[in-house]
Amino acid sequence: MTALSFDEHGVDVVYQGTDFRLERDLIEEAIGKSYPNVTDHEVMKIVEKNPALSGEPRRIQDILRR
């Protein structure tokens, strides 16, 4: 299972027991959108080749408002 933890500067990821960080700039460059408008599903697609996505995609901006 992959776990994502979002903050204003990037995403902490746990993937197959390995922890790493995706910085905001890297995510924006990979997706081609400003960081607040990127969705959690788009980040999962960076991490995993064929992720099992469920539910509606949520924008990082909305996730950080919680």
Short mmCIF file of N, CA, C and O in Angstrom, two decimals:
data_model
loop_
_atom_site.label_atom_id
_atom_site.label_comp_id
_atom_site.label_asym_id
_atom_site.label_seq_id
_atom_site.Cartn_x
_atom_site.Cartn_y
_atom_site.Cartn_z
N MET A 1 0.83 -1.18 0.00
CA MET A 1 0.00 0.00 0.00
C MET A 1 0.88 1.25 0.00
O MET A 1 1.93 1.28 0.62
N THR A 2 0.43 2.27 -0.68
CA THR A 2 1.15 3.53 -0.76
C THR A 2 0.45 4.56 0.11
O THR A 2 -0.77 4.68 0.06
N ALA A 3 1.22 5.28 0.91
CA ALA A 3 0.66 6.33 1.76
C ALA A 3 1.24 7.68 1.32
O ALA A 3 2.45 7.79 1.09
N LEU A 4 0.36 8.67 1.19
CA LEU A 4 0.77 10.02 0.82
C LEU A 4 0.41 10.97 1.95
O LEU A 4 -0.70 10.91 2.48
N SER A 5 1.33 11.86 2.29
CA SER A 5 1.09 12.88 3.30
C SER A 5 1.47 14.23 2.70
O SER A 5 2.65 14.47 2.41
N PHE A 6 0.48 15.10 2.51
CA PHE A 6 0.67 16.37 1.81
C PHE A 6 0.94 17.51 2.77
O PHE A 6 0.37 17.57 3.85
N ASP A 7 1.81 18.44 2.36
CA ASP A 7 1.97 19.72 3.04
C ASP A 7 2.21 20.78 1.97
O ASP A 7 2.19 20.48 0.78
N GLU A 8 2.42 22.02 2.37
CA GLU A 8 2.57 23.13 1.43
C GLU A 8 3.79 23.01 0.52
O GLU A 8 3.86 23.64 -0.53
N HIS A 9 4.77 22.20 0.93
CA HIS A 9 6.04 22.14 0.21
C HIS A 9 6.26 20.86 -0.59
O HIS A 9 7.25 20.74 -1.29
N GLY A 10 5.35 19.89 -0.45
CA GLY A 10 5.51 18.64 -1.16
C GLY A 10 4.75 17.51 -0.51
O GLY A 10 3.84 17.72 0.28
N VAL A 11 5.15 16.29 -0.86
CA VAL A 11 4.44 15.10 -0.39
C VAL A 11 5.44 14.10 0.17
O VAL A 11 6.43 13.77 -0.48
N ASP A 12 5.16 13.63 1.39
CA ASP A 12 5.91 12.51 1.95
C ASP A 12 5.22 11.24 1.48
O ASP A 12 4.00 11.12 1.55
N VAL A 13 6.01 10.29 0.99
CA VAL A 13 5.47 9.08 0.40
C VAL A 13 6.07 7.87 1.11
O VAL A 13 7.26 7.84 1.42
N VAL A 14 5.23 6.87 1.36
CA VAL A 14 5.70 5.55 1.79
C VAL A 14 5.22 4.59 0.72
O VAL A 14 4.02 4.42 0.50
N TYR A 15 6.17 4.00 0.00
CA TYR A 15 5.86 3.09 -1.10
C TYR A 15 6.67 1.81 -0.92
O TYR A 15 7.90 1.85 -0.88
N GLN A 16 5.99 0.71 -0.77
CA GLN A 16 6.61 -0.60 -0.58
C GLN A 16 7.67 -0.57 0.51
O GLN A 16 8.78 -1.08 0.35
N GLY A 17 7.35 0.09 1.63
CA GLY A 17 8.24 0.15 2.77
C GLY A 17 9.35 1.18 2.67
O GLY A 17 10.17 1.29 3.57
N THR A 18 9.39 1.94 1.60
CA THR A 18 10.42 2.97 1.42
C THR A 18 9.80 4.35 1.57
O THR A 18 8.78 4.65 0.94
N ASP A 19 10.40 5.18 2.42
CA ASP A 19 9.95 6.56 2.63
C ASP A 19 10.77 7.49 1.75
O ASP A 19 12.00 7.36 1.70
N PHE A 20 10.09 8.40 1.08
CA PHE A 20 10.78 9.44 0.33
C PHE A 20 9.89 10.65 0.19
O PHE A 20 8.72 10.63 0.57
N ARG A 21 10.44 11.72 -0.33
CA ARG A 21 9.72 12.98 -0.45
C ARG A 21 9.68 13.42 -1.91
O ARG A 21 10.67 13.33 -2.63
N LEU A 22 8.51 13.87 -2.36
CA LEU A 22 8.36 14.51 -3.66
C LEU A 22 8.18 16.00 -3.40
O LEU A 22 7.20 16.41 -2.78
N GLU A 23 9.13 16.79 -3.83
CA GLU A 23 9.06 18.23 -3.61
C GLU A 23 8.04 18.87 -4.56
O GLU A 23 7.79 18.39 -5.66
N ARG A 24 7.51 19.97 -4.12
CA ARG A 24 6.48 20.73 -4.86
C ARG A 24 6.91 21.00 -6.31
O ARG A 24 6.15 20.78 -7.24
N ASP A 25 8.13 21.50 -6.50
CA ASP A 25 8.63 21.83 -7.85
C ASP A 25 8.64 20.60 -8.76
O ASP A 25 8.28 20.68 -9.93
N LEU A 26 9.08 19.46 -8.23
CA LEU A 26 9.13 18.24 -9.02
C LEU A 26 7.72 17.82 -9.44
O LEU A 26 7.49 17.44 -10.59
N ILE A 27 6.76 17.91 -8.53
CA ILE A 27 5.37 17.54 -8.83
C ILE A 27 4.80 18.47 -9.90
O ILE A 27 4.18 18.02 -10.86
N GLU A 28 5.02 19.77 -9.75
CA GLU A 28 4.51 20.73 -10.73
C GLU A 28 5.09 20.47 -12.12
O GLU A 28 4.38 20.51 -13.13
N GLU A 29 6.38 20.17 -12.17
CA GLU A 29 7.03 19.90 -13.45
C GLU A 29 6.50 18.60 -14.07
O GLU A 29 6.23 18.54 -15.27
N ALA A 30 6.31 17.58 -13.26
CA ALA A 30 5.86 16.28 -13.77
C ALA A 30 4.41 16.33 -14.26
O ALA A 30 4.08 15.70 -15.27
N ILE A 31 3.56 17.08 -13.56
CA ILE A 31 2.14 17.12 -13.89
C ILE A 31 1.81 18.26 -14.85
O ILE A 31 0.87 18.17 -15.64
N GLY A 32 2.55 19.34 -14.79
CA GLY A 32 2.29 20.48 -15.66
C GLY A 32 1.20 21.40 -15.15
O GLY A 32 0.55 22.09 -15.93
N LYS A 33 0.99 21.39 -13.84
CA LYS A 33 -0.01 22.26 -13.20
C LYS A 33 0.60 22.85 -11.94
O LYS A 33 1.57 22.31 -11.40
N SER A 34 -0.03 23.93 -11.46
CA SER A 34 0.42 24.48 -10.19
C SER A 34 0.09 23.49 -9.07
O SER A 34 -0.93 22.79 -9.12
N TYR A 35 0.94 23.44 -8.08
CA TYR A 35 0.83 22.46 -7.00
C TYR A 35 -0.56 22.41 -6.36
O TYR A 35 -1.10 21.31 -6.19
N PRO A 36 -1.20 23.53 -6.03
CA PRO A 36 -2.52 23.45 -5.39
C PRO A 36 -3.58 22.77 -6.27
O PRO A 36 -4.55 22.23 -5.75
N ASN A 37 -3.41 22.78 -7.58
CA ASN A 37 -4.40 22.21 -8.49
C ASN A 37 -4.13 20.76 -8.89
O ASN A 37 -4.93 20.15 -9.58
N VAL A 38 -3.02 20.21 -8.45
CA VAL A 38 -2.70 18.81 -8.70
C VAL A 38 -3.60 17.96 -7.80
O VAL A 38 -3.91 18.35 -6.68
N THR A 39 -4.02 16.79 -8.29
CA THR A 39 -4.86 15.92 -7.46
C THR A 39 -4.03 14.80 -6.81
O THR A 39 -2.93 14.48 -7.27
N ASP A 40 -4.61 14.23 -5.78
CA ASP A 40 -3.97 13.09 -5.12
C ASP A 40 -3.81 11.93 -6.10
O ASP A 40 -2.80 11.22 -6.07
N HIS A 41 -4.76 11.74 -7.01
CA HIS A 41 -4.65 10.67 -8.00
C HIS A 41 -3.47 10.90 -8.94
O HIS A 41 -2.77 9.94 -9.31
N GLU A 42 -3.23 12.15 -9.31
CA GLU A 42 -2.09 12.45 -10.19
C GLU A 42 -0.77 12.17 -9.49
O GLU A 42 0.17 11.65 -10.10
N VAL A 43 -0.70 12.46 -8.20
CA VAL A 43 0.52 12.16 -7.44
C VAL A 43 0.72 10.65 -7.36
O VAL A 43 1.84 10.15 -7.53
N MET A 44 -0.37 9.91 -7.13
CA MET A 44 -0.25 8.44 -7.08
C MET A 44 0.29 7.89 -8.39
O MET A 44 1.06 6.94 -8.39
N LYS A 45 -0.09 8.50 -9.51
CA LYS A 45 0.39 8.03 -10.81
C LYS A 45 1.88 8.31 -11.01
O LYS A 45 2.53 7.64 -11.79
N ILE A 46 2.42 9.29 -10.29
CA ILE A 46 3.87 9.52 -10.31
C ILE A 46 4.57 8.40 -9.56
O ILE A 46 5.61 7.90 -9.98
N VAL A 47 3.98 7.98 -8.44
CA VAL A 47 4.61 7.00 -7.56
C VAL A 47 4.47 5.58 -8.09
O VAL A 47 5.44 4.82 -8.09
N GLU A 48 3.27 5.21 -8.53
CA GLU A 48 3.00 3.84 -8.98
C GLU A 48 2.66 3.82 -10.46
O GLU A 48 1.99 4.72 -10.96
N LYS A 49 3.07 2.77 -11.13
CA LYS A 49 2.80 2.64 -12.57
C LYS A 49 1.30 2.49 -12.85
O LYS A 49 0.76 3.17 -13.71
N ASN A 50 0.64 1.60 -12.17
CA ASN A 50 -0.80 1.36 -12.34
C ASN A 50 -1.48 1.36 -10.98
O ASN A 50 -1.85 0.29 -10.48
N PRO A 51 -1.66 2.53 -10.38
CA PRO A 51 -2.23 2.56 -9.03
C PRO A 51 -3.70 2.14 -9.01
O PRO A 51 -4.44 2.35 -9.97
N ALA A 52 -4.12 1.56 -7.91
CA ALA A 52 -5.53 1.23 -7.70
C ALA A 52 -6.17 2.47 -7.08
O ALA A 52 -6.08 2.69 -5.88
N LEU A 53 -6.79 3.28 -7.92
CA LEU A 53 -7.38 4.53 -7.46
C LEU A 53 -8.83 4.29 -7.07
O LEU A 53 -9.57 3.58 -7.75
N SER A 54 -9.23 4.92 -5.96
CA SER A 54 -10.62 4.80 -5.54
C SER A 54 -11.12 6.17 -5.11
O SER A 54 -10.34 7.04 -4.72
N GLY A 55 -12.40 6.35 -5.19
CA GLY A 55 -12.99 7.63 -4.80
C GLY A 55 -12.71 8.71 -5.82
O GLY A 55 -12.06 8.49 -6.84
N GLU A 56 -13.21 9.89 -5.52
CA GLU A 56 -13.01 11.04 -6.38
C GLU A 56 -11.62 11.64 -6.15
O GLU A 56 -11.17 11.69 -5.00
N PRO A 57 -10.95 12.12 -7.20
CA PRO A 57 -9.67 12.79 -7.00
C PRO A 57 -9.88 14.07 -6.20
O PRO A 57 -10.89 14.75 -6.35
N ARG A 58 -8.93 14.37 -5.32
CA ARG A 58 -8.99 15.59 -4.52
C ARG A 58 -7.79 16.47 -4.82
O ARG A 58 -6.66 15.98 -4.88
N ARG A 59 -8.04 17.76 -5.01
CA ARG A 59 -6.94 18.70 -5.25
C ARG A 59 -6.15 18.90 -3.97
O ARG A 59 -6.72 18.90 -2.87
N ILE A 60 -4.86 19.10 -4.11
CA ILE A 60 -4.01 19.32 -2.95
C ILE A 60 -4.50 20.54 -2.16
O ILE A 60 -4.53 20.52 -0.93
N GLN A 61 -4.94 21.56 -2.85
CA GLN A 61 -5.48 22.75 -2.20
C GLN A 61 -6.60 22.38 -1.23
O GLN A 61 -6.65 22.88 -0.11
N ASP A 62 -7.48 21.49 -1.63
CA ASP A 62 -8.59 21.06 -0.78
C ASP A 62 -8.12 20.19 0.37
O ASP A 62 -8.65 20.26 1.47
N ILE A 63 -7.14 19.34 0.11
CA ILE A 63 -6.59 18.47 1.16
C ILE A 63 -5.95 19.31 2.26
O ILE A 63 -6.13 19.04 3.45
N LEU A 64 -5.22 20.35 1.88
CA LEU A 64 -4.50 21.19 2.86
C LEU A 64 -5.45 22.06 3.68
O LEU A 64 -5.06 22.52 4.75
N ARG A 65 -6.65 22.30 3.20
CA ARG A 65 -7.62 23.12 3.93
C ARG A 65 -8.17 22.42 5.17
O ARG A 65 -8.72 23.06 6.03
N ARG A 66 -8.07 21.12 5.22
CA ARG A 66 -8.66 20.37 6.34
C ARG A 66 -8.06 20.73 7.64
O ARG A 66 -7.09 21.05 7.98
#
